[in-house]
C-alpha positions as semicolon CSV with decimal commas, in nm:
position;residue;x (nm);y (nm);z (nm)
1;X;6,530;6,320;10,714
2;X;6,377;6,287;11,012
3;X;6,470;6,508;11,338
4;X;6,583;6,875;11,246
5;X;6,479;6,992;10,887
6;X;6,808;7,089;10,723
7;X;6,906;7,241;10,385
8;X;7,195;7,300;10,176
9;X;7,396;7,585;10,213
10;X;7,269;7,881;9,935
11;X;7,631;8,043;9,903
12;X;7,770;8,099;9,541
13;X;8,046;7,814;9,598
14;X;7,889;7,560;9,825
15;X;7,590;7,549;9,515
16;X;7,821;7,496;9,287
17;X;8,007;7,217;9,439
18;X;7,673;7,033;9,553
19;X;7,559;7,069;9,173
20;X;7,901;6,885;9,066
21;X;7,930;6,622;9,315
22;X;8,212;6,389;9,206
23;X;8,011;6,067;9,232
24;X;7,656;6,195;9,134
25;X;7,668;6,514;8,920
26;X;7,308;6,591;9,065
27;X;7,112;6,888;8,881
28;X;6,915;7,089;9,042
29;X;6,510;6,995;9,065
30;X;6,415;7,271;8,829
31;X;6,735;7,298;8,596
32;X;6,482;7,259;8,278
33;X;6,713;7,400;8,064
34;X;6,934;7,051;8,145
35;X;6,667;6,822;8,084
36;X;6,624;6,553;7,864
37;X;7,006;6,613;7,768
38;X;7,278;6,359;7,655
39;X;7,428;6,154;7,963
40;X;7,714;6,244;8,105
41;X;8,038;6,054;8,030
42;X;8,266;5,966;8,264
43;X;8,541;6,175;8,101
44;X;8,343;6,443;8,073
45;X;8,279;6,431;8,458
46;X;8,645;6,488;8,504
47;X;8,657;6,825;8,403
48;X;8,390;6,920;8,715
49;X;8,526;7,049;9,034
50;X;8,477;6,761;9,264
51;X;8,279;6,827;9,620
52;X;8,505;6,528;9,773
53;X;8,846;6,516;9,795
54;X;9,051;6,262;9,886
55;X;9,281;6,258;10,200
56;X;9,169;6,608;10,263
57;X;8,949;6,617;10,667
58;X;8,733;6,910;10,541
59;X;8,490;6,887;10,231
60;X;8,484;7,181;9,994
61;X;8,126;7,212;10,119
62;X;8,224;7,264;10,485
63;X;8,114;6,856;10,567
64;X;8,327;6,654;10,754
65;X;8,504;6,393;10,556
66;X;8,394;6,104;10,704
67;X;8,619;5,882;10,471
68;X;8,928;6,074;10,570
69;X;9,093;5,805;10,798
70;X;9,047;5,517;10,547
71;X;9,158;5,751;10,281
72;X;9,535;5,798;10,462
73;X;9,526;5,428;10,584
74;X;9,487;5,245;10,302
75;X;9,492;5,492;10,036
76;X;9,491;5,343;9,680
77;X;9,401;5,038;9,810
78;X;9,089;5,190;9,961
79;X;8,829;5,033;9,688
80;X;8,906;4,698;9,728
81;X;8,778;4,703;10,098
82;X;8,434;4,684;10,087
83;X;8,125;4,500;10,278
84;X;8,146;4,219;9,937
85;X;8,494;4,154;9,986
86;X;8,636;3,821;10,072
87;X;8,721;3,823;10,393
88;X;9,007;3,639;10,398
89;X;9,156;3,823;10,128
90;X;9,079;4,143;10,271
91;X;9,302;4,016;10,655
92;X;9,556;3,929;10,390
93;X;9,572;4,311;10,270
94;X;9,543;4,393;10,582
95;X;9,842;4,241;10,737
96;X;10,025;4,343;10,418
97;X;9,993;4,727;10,506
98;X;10,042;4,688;10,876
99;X;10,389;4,506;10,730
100;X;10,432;4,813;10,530
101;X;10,336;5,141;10,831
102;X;10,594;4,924;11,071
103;X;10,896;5,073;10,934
104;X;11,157;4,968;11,164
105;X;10,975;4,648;11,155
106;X;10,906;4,594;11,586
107;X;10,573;4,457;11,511
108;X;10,453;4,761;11,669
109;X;10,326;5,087;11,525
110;X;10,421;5,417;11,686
111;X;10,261;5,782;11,597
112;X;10,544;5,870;11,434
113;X;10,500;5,526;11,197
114;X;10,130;5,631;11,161
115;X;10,237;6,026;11,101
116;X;10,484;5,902;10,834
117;X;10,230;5,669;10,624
118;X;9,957;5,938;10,655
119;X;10,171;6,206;10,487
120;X;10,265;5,894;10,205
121;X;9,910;5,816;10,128
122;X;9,816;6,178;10,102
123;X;10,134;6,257;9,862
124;X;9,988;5,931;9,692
125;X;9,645;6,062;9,668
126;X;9,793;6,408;9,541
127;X;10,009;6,235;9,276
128;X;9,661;6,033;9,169
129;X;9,498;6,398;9,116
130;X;9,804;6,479;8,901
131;X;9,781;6,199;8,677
132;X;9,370;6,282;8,602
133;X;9,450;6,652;8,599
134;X;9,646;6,515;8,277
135;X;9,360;6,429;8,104
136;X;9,102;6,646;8,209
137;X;9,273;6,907;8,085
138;X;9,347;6,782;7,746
139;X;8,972;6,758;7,763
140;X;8,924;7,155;7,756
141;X;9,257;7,247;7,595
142;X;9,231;6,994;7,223
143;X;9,425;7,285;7,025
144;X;9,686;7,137;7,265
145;X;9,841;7,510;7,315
146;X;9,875;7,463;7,669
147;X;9,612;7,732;7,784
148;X;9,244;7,691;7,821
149;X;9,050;8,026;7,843
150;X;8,703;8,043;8,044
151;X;8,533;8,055;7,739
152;X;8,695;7,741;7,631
153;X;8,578;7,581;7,992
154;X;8,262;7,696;7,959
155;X;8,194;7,542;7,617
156;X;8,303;7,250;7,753
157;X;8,090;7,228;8,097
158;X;7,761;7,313;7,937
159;X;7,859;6,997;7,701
160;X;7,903;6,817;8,014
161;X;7,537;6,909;8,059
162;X;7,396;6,779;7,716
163;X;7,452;7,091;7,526
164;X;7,570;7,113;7,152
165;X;7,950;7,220;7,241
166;X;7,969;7,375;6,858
167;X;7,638;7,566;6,907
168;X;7,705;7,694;7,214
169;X;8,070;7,748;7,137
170;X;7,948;7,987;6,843
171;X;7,718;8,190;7,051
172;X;8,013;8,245;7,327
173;X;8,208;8,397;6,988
174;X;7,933;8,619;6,916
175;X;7,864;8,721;7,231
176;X;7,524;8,581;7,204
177;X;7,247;8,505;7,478
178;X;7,297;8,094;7,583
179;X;6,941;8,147;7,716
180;X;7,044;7,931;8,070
181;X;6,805;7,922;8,327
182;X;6,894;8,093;8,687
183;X;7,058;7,834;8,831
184;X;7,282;7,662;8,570
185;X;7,375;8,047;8,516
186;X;7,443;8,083;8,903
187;X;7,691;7,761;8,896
188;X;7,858;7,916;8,566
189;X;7,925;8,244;8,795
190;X;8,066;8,052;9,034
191;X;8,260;7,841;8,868
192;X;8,436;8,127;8,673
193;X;8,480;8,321;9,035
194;X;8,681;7,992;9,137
195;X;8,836;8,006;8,802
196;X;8,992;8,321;8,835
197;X;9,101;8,257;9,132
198;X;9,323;8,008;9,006
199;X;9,504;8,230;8,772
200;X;9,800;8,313;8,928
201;X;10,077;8,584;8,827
202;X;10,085;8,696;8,555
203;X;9,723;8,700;8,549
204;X;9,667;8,608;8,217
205;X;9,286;8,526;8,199
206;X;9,456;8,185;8,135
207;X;9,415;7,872;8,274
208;X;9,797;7,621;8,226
209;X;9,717;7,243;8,330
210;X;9,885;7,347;8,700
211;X;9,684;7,594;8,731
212;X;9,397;7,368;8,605
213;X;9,481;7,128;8,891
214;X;9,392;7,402;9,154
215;X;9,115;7,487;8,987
216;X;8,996;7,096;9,054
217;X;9,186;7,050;9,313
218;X;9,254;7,371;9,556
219;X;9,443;7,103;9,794
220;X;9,735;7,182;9,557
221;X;9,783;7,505;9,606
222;X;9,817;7,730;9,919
223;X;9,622;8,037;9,721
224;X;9,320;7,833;9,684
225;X;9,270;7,630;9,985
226;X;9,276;7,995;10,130
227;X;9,037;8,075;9,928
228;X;8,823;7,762;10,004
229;X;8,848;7,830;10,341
230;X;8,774;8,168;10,306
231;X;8,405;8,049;10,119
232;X;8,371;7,767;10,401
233;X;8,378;8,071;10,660
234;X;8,103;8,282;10,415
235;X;7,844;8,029;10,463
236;X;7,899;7,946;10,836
237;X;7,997;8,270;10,994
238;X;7,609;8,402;11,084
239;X;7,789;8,733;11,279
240;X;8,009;8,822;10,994
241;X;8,347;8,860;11,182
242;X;8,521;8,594;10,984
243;X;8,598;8,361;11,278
244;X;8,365;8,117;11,338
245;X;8,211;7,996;11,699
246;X;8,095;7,631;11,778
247;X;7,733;7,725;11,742
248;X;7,771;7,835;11,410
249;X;8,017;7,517;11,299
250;X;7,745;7,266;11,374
251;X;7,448;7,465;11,262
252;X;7,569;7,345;10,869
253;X;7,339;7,175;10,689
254;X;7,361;6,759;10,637
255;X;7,260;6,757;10,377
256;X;7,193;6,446;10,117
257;X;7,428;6,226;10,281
258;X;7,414;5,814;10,239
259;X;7,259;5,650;10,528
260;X;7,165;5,974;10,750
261;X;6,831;5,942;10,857
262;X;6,693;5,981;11,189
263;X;6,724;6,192;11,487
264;X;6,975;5,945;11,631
265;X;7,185;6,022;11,294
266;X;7,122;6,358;11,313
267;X;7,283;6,378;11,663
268;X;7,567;6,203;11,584
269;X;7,663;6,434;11,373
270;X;7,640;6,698;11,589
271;X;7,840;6,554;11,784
272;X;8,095;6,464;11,565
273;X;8,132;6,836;11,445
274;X;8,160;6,958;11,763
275;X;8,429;6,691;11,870
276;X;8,613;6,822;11,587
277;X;8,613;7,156;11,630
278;X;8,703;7,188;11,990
279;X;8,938;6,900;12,011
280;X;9,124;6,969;11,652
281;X;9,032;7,235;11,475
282;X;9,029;7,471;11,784
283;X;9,395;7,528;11,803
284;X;9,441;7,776;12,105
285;X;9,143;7,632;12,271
286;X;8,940;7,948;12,298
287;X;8,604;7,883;12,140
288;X;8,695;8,108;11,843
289;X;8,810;7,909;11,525
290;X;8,956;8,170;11,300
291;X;9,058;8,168;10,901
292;X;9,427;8,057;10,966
293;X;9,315;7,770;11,186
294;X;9,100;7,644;10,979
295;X;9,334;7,680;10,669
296;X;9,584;7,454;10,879
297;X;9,351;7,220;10,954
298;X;9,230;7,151;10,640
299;X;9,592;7,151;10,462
300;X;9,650;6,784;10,398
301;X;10,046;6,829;10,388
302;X;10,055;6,967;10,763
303;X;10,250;6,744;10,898
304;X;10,139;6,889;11,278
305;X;9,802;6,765;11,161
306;X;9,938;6,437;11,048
307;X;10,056;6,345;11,411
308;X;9,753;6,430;11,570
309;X;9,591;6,243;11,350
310;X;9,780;5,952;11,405
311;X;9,773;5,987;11,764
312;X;9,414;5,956;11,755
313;X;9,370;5,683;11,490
314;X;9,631;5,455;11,763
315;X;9,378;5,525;12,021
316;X;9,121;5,409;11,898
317;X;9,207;5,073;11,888
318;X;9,522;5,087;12,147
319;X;9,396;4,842;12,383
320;X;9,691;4,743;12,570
321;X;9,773;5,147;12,587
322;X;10,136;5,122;12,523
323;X;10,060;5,407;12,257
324;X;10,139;5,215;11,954
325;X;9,959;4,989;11,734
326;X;10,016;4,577;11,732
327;X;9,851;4,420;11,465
328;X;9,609;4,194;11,665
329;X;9,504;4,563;11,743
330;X;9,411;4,669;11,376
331;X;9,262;4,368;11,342
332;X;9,017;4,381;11,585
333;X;8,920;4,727;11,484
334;X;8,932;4,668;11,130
335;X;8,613;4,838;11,034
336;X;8,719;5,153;11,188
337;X;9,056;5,141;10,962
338;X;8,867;5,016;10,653
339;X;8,510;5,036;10,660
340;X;8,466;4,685;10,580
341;X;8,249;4,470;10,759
342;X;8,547;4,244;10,841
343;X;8,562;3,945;11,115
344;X;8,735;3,979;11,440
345;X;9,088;3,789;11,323
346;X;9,314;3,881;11,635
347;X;9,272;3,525;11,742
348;X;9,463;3,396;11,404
349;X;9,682;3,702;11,354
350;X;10,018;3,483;11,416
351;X;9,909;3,258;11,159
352;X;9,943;3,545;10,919
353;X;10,247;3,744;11,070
């Protein structure tokens, strides 16, 4: 990347997450002990700790989501925007959820509309989680006794990685050497710090499937988005008073993220981060972002959080600035609502409402 060199972040938790990036399940340049392995399934991704989660403003590796307002706009129906779609089927969908936020049907969309659909998508995204939860865990629990212990887990993410589950499975029972190299140990020490964390009272050593869910998820539960915001605030706070100032928020790493290359990118997103952090995630306004105002700002069921959020999605494309949305209006700033590389189509917009 071109501009300032930058990194990823070294902490315990961040390494982990990188490692088991949803859409990529990267390993690590010199994880030997990895190589050469069985593919991955698809399933078998599941039972990974995802780095992106949906409808949540804050990824677990301290990034901005940058898909967070398409994410509570169109939620579900998020995939079938994209640059290939047909256009006209894509202002069809369109007017169909504008139809569907204008709840007292004025033909206008007012912050509280906008609050009301954001909180909808994001209890639809939640309830999405739920239903894979489901199945990942029947993935690590097939005795089907309701319980998974770390052991269990473990056997089953070093499969993940192209291991013999039986082999390794037998040398976890005799307490024998896995010979891992240092970093696909570091992500297993990690991942069992995260999954203790998750067992809540009684503290069983135990894993049930809702306690699984956090584990995947920490969205879910108020215990472990503390606790991811409490490992957000490790690897950012450089003084080590557990707040966190501006400078250190935007000295985070990019990263390997699509599309981000050039100094022009690179300040961008500097200035994105720091637009976030004194404008939202700054709650008292006094340069000082502590643990509690981050934790609110990255709980997706605030419903504070939902009308700012609103408020600022409406302004973005309030032209007329009566504070609400018409639908010429989402129209015309489709991309920003989508991502898709739509057409202006305010000029036909009666022709479809």
């Amino acid at each position: 990347m071109a501009g300032k060199s930058r990194h990823f972040l070294t902490g315990n938790i961040t390494t982990c997450l990188l490692l088991l990036a949803a859409h990529a399940c990267a390993r690590p340049a010199n994880m030997s002990a990895l190589k050469d392995k069985a593919p991955v399934s698809k399933d078998e991704n599941e039972i990974l700790p995802p780095d992106h989660l949906n409808a949540v403003k804050m990824e677990l590796d301290g990034h901005l989501n940058k898909d967070f307002q398409k994410e509570v706009f169109l939620g579900k129906e998020m995939e079938e925007f994209d640059e290939d779609s047909e256009p006209r089927r894509n202002r069809k969908k369109l007017v169909e959820i504008f139809a569907k936020v204008d709840f007292n049907k004025d033909r206008s969309v007012s912050a509280k509309e906008m609050q009301r659909w954001i909180m909808e998508k994001t209890e639809e995204h939640f309830q999405e989680a739920t239903k894979e939860n489901k199945n990942s865990f029947h993935a690590v629990d097939p005795d089907g006794d309701g319980h998974v212990t770390w052991d269990e887990y473990r056997a089953k993410f070093l499969a993940s990685k192209g291991f013999e589950e039986k082999d390794v499975a037998e040398k976890i029972k005799n307490n024998e050497d896995l010979k891992l190299d240092e970093e696909t140990q570091e992500v297993l020490e990690s991942l069992k710090d995260r999954w203790f964390q998750a067992d809540t009272n009684p503290v069983d050593q135990l894993l049930n499937e809702q306690e699984f869910l956090s584990f995947l998820h920490p969205e879910h539960s108020r215990g472990m988005l503390r606790y991811m915001v409490k490992e957000i605030v490790r690897d950012l706070d450089q003084d080590g008073d557990k707040k966190l100032t501006l400078s250190e928020f935007i000295s985070l790493p990019v990263g390997t993220v699509d599309n981000q290359q050039g100094q022009d990118i690179d300040d961008d997103w500097v200035r994105e981060r720091k637009k976030e952090f004194q404008e939202v995630i700054d709650a008292d306004r006094n340069g000082i972002v502590t643990m509690e105002e981050l934790e609110e700002y990255m709980d997706p069921m605030n419903e504070h959080n939902a009308l700012n959020e609103a408020r600022q999605m409406i302004a973005v494309a309030d032209e007329n600035q009566n504070r609400s949305l018409e639908l010429d209006e989402i129209l015309k700033y489709s991309e920003y609502f989508t991502g898709s590389k739509l057409m202006d189509y305010a000029r036909n917009v009666h022709e479809e409402f």
